[in-house]
XYZ file of C-alpha atoms in Angstrom:
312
model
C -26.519 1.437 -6.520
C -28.555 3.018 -3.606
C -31.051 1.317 -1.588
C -33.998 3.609 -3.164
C -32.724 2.823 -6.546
C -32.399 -1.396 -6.446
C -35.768 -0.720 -4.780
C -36.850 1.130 -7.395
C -35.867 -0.956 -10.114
C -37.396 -4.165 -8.959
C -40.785 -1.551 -8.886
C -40.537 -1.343 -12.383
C -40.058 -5.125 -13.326
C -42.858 -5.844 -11.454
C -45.021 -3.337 -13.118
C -43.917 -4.746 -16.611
C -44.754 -8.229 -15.562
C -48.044 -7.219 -14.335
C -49.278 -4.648 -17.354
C -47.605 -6.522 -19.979
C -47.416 -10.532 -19.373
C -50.814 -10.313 -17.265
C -48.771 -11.683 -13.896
C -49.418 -11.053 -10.452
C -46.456 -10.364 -8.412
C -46.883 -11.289 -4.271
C -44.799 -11.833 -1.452
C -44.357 -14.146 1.112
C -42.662 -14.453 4.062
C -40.324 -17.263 4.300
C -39.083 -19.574 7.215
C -35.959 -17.212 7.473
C -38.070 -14.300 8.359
C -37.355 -12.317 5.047
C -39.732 -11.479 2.387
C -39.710 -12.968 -0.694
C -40.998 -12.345 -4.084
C -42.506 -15.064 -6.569
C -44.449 -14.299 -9.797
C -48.760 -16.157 -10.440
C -48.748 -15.888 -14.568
C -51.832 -16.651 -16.471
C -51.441 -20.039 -18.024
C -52.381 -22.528 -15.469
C -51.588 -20.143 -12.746
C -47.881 -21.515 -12.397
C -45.555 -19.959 -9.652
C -42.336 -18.493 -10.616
C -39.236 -17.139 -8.342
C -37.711 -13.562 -9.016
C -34.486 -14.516 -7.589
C -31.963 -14.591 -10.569
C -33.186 -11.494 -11.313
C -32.938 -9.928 -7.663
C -29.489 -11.885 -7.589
C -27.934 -9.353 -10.246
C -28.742 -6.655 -7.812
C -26.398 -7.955 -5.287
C -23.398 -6.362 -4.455
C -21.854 -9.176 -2.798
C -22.325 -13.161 -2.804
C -25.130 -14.510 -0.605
C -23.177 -16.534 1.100
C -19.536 -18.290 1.625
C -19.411 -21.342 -0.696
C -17.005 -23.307 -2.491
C -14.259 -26.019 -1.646
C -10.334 -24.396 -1.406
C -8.094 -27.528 -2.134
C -4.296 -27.771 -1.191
C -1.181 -29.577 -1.326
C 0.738 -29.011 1.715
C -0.584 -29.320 5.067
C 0.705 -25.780 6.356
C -1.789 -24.201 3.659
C -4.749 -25.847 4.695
C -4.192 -24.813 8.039
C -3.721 -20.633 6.979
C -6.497 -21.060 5.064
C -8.609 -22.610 7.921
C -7.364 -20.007 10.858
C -8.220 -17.546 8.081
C -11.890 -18.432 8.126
C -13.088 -20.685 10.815
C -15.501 -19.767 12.826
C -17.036 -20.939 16.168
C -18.598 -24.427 14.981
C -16.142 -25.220 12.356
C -14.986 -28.392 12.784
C -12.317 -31.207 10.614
C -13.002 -33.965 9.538
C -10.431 -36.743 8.477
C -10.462 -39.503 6.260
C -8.156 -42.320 6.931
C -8.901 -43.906 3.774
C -5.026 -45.599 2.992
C -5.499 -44.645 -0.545
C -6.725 -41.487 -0.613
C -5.946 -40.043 3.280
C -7.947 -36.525 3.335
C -8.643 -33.687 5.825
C -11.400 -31.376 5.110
C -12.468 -28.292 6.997
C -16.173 -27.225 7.223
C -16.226 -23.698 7.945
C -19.610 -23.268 8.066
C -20.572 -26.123 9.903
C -23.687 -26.605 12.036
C -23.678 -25.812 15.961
C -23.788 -28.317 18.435
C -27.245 -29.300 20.207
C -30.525 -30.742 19.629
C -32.837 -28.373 17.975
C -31.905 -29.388 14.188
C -33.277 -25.170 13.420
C -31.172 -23.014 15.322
C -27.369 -22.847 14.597
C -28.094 -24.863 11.419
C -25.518 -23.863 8.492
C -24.893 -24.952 4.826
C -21.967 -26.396 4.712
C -21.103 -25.636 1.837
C -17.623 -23.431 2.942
C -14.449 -25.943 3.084
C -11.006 -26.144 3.026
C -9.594 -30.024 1.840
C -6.080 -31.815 2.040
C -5.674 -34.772 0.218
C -2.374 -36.418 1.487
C 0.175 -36.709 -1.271
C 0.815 -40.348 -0.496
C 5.534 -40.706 -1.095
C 6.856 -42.409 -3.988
C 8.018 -44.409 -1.832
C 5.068 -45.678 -0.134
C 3.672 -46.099 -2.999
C 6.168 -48.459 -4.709
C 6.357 -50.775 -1.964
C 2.777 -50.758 -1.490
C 2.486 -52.104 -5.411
C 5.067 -54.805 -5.173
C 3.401 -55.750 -2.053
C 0.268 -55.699 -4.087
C 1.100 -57.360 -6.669
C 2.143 -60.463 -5.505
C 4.600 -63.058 -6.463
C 6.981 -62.035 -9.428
C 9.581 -63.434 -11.448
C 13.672 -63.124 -11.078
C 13.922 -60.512 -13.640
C 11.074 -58.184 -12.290
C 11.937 -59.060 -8.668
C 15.736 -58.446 -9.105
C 14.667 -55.040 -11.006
C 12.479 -53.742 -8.149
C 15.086 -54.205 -5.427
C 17.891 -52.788 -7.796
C 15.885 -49.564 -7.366
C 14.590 -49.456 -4.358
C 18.032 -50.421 -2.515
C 18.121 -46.987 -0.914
C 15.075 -47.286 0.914
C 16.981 -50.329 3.093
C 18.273 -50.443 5.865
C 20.810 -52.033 8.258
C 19.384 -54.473 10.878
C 19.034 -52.855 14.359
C 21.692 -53.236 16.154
C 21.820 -54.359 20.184
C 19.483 -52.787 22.134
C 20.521 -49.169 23.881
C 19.017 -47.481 26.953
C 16.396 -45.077 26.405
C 15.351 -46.228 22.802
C 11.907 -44.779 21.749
C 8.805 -46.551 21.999
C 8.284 -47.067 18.425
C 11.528 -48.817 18.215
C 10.992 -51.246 21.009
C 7.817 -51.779 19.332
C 9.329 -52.462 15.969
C 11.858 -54.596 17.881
C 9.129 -56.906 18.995
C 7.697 -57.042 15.527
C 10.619 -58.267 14.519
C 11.216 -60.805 17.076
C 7.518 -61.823 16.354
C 8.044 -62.242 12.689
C 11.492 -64.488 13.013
C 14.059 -65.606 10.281
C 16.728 -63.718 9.514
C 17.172 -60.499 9.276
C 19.163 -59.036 5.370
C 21.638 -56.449 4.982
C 21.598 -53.163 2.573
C 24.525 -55.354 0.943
C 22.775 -58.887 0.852
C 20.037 -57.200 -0.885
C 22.572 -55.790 -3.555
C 24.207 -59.744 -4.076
C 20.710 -61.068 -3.963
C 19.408 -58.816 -6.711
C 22.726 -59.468 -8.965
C 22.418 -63.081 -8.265
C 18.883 -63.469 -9.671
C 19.538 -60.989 -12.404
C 22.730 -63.238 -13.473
C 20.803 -66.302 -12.888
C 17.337 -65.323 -14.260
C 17.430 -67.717 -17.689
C 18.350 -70.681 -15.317
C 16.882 -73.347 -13.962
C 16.395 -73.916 -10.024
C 17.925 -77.321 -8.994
C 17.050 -76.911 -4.917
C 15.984 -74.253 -2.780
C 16.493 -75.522 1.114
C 16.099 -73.995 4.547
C 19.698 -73.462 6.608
C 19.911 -73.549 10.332
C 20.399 -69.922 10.287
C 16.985 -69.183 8.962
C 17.949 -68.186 5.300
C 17.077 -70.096 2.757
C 19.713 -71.216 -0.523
C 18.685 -71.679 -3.932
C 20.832 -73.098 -6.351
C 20.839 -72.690 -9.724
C 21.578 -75.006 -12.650
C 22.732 -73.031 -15.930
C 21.793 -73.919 -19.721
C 25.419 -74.012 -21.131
C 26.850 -76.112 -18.336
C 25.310 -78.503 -17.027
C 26.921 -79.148 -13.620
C 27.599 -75.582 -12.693
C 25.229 -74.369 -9.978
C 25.103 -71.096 -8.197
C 23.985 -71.018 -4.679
C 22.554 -68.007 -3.572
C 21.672 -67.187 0.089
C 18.368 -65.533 1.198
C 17.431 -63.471 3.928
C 13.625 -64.333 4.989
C 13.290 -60.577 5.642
C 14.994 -57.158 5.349
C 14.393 -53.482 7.116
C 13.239 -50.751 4.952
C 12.667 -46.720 6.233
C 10.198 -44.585 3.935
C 8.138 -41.803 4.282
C 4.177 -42.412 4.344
C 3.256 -38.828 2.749
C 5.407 -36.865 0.490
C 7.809 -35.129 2.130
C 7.371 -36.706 5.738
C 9.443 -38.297 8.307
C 10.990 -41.605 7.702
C 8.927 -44.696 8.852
C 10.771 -47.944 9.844
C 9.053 -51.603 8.286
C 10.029 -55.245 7.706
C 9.491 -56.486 4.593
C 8.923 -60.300 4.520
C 10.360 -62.654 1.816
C 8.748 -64.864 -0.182
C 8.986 -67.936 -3.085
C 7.427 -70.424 -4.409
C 8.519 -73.062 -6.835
C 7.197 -72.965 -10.633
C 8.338 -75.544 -12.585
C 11.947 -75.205 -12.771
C 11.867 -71.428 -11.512
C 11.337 -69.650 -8.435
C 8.977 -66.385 -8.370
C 9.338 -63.978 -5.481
C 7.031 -61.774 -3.052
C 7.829 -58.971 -1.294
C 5.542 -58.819 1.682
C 5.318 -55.477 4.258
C 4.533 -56.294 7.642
C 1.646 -54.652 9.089
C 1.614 -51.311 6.941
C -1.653 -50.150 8.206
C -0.185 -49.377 11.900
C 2.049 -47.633 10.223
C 0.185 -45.424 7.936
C -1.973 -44.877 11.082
C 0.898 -43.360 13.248
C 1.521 -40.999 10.247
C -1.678 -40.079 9.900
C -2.419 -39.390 13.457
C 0.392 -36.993 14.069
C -0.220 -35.205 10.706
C -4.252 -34.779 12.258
C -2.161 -33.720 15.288
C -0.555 -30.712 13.767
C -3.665 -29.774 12.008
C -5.917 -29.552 15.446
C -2.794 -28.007 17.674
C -2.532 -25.296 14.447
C -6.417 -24.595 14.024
C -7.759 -25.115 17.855
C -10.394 -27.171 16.223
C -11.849 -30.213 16.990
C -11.024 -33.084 14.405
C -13.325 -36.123 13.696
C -12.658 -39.436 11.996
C -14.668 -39.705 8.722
C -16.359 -37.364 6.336
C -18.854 -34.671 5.830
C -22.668 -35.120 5.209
């Protein structure tokens, strides 16, 4: 449709409205510099806008608008070289449940008068980290707290994978991260549990699990031993030797690197049972350095700035 003819058309609305339905049609010129068309009708002499009807002239939106959502990090970033533009800027949400990075195209420029450079906003591109299985197991038995044999026995059953050996002597030019998780470790104290004492801990409290506890003592090594006293007979106990902590490696976000952690040991006494917690030492470090290099990638990819937080 031509120029002439939209031009026209809107003529002949206005025409109608004013022979037929006894309105007056006027313009006014707006803040934005363009004219704009509203409608005066009769009853009470209430204002009305023309604009969804102008709108079905248009032969192309007004403006960019709309949120684009995706689920790998690499997409976010085509999308966001595909349409950024001089004052776009990220923002990131380090939010341990529901991590996020979220694009403003259309954001507003940078300076003091709150009128020029001003955009809507309303243009982004969003990443919500897929948090790993993983993660997310530990993060519940951590969460919930202490548990009995059968459920604690279960979880490390099938999570065994995830652990590790304990580091072994210190070598010459070892990363940073490891010397830190070193100290951590030295920090923390006890003694440190095998991929394999994990396993014969798990069976132990699996086979044990309808007994009674007679003792549960600290040894000079750190670990602590918890014998058993079973229903049919009566003297039989079964000693079973605990590590105070173990060394896990899982992936924050789906997909990811590996991430080293402790996991701290726990019991209490109940009655004649013992119930069990599986502790992670200081996860939020962790999930930090993940996060940070992932925000990393995202700025070196798009050239944009990145700030922590989220959009007006």
């Amino acid at each position: 449709m031509t120029e002439e003819n939209k031009q026209s058309g809107a003529q002949v609305v206005r025409d109608i409205m004013r022979n037929e339905a006894g309105a007056e049609v006027r313009q006014f010129t707006g803040p934005d510099g363009k004219e704009h068309t509203f409608l005066i009708l009769p009853e009470g002499k209430t204002t009305g806008s023309l604009k969804e009807l102008e709108d079905e002239y248009r032969t192309r939106p007004e403006r960019r608008k709309g949120t684009a959502k995706f689920s790998d990090l690499e997409s976010f970033c085509l999308h966001v070289n595909r349409f950024k533009g001089e004052n776009s800027v990220i923002f990131s949400s380090d939010d341990m449940a529901r991590p996020s990075l979220t694009c403003v195209l259309d954001y507003h420029a940078a300076g003091g008068n709150e009128f020029e450079g001003t955009h809507f906003g309303e243009h982004r591109s969003l990443y919500q980290f897929p948090l790993s299985d993983e993660w997310k197991a530990w993060a519940k038995a951590d969460e919930t707290g202490y548990m009995d044999h059968a459920s604690f026995a279960e979880f490390l059953e099938d999570r065994i994978d995830d652990v590790l050996e304990p580091l072994g002597p210190e070598q010459e030019g070892e990363s940073a991260s490891t010397k830190a998780l070193r100290r951590r470790i030295a920090l923390l104290g006890g003694n440190m549990g095998t991929p394999q004492k994990i396993m014969e801990l798990s069976r132990g409290l699996k086979i044990n699990q309808n007994a009674s506890t007679t003792s549960a003592k600290n040894l000079s090594s750190g670990e602590v031993q918890v014998a058993f006293k079973t229903e049919n007979v009566d003297d039989n106990g079964a000693p079973i030797t605990v590590p105070t902590m173990f060394l896990i490696a899982v992936p924050v976000f789906q997909n990811g690197p590996l991430y080293q952690m402790p996991i701290k040991l726990r019991y209490r006494l109940r009655g004649l049972s013992i119930i069990w917690a599986l502790i992670r030492s200081d996860p939020r470090k962790i999930f930090e350095n993940a996060f940070k290099e992932a925000v990393k990638v995202a700025g070196d990819t798009t050239d944009l700035p990145s700030l922590i937080g989220t959009p007006e």
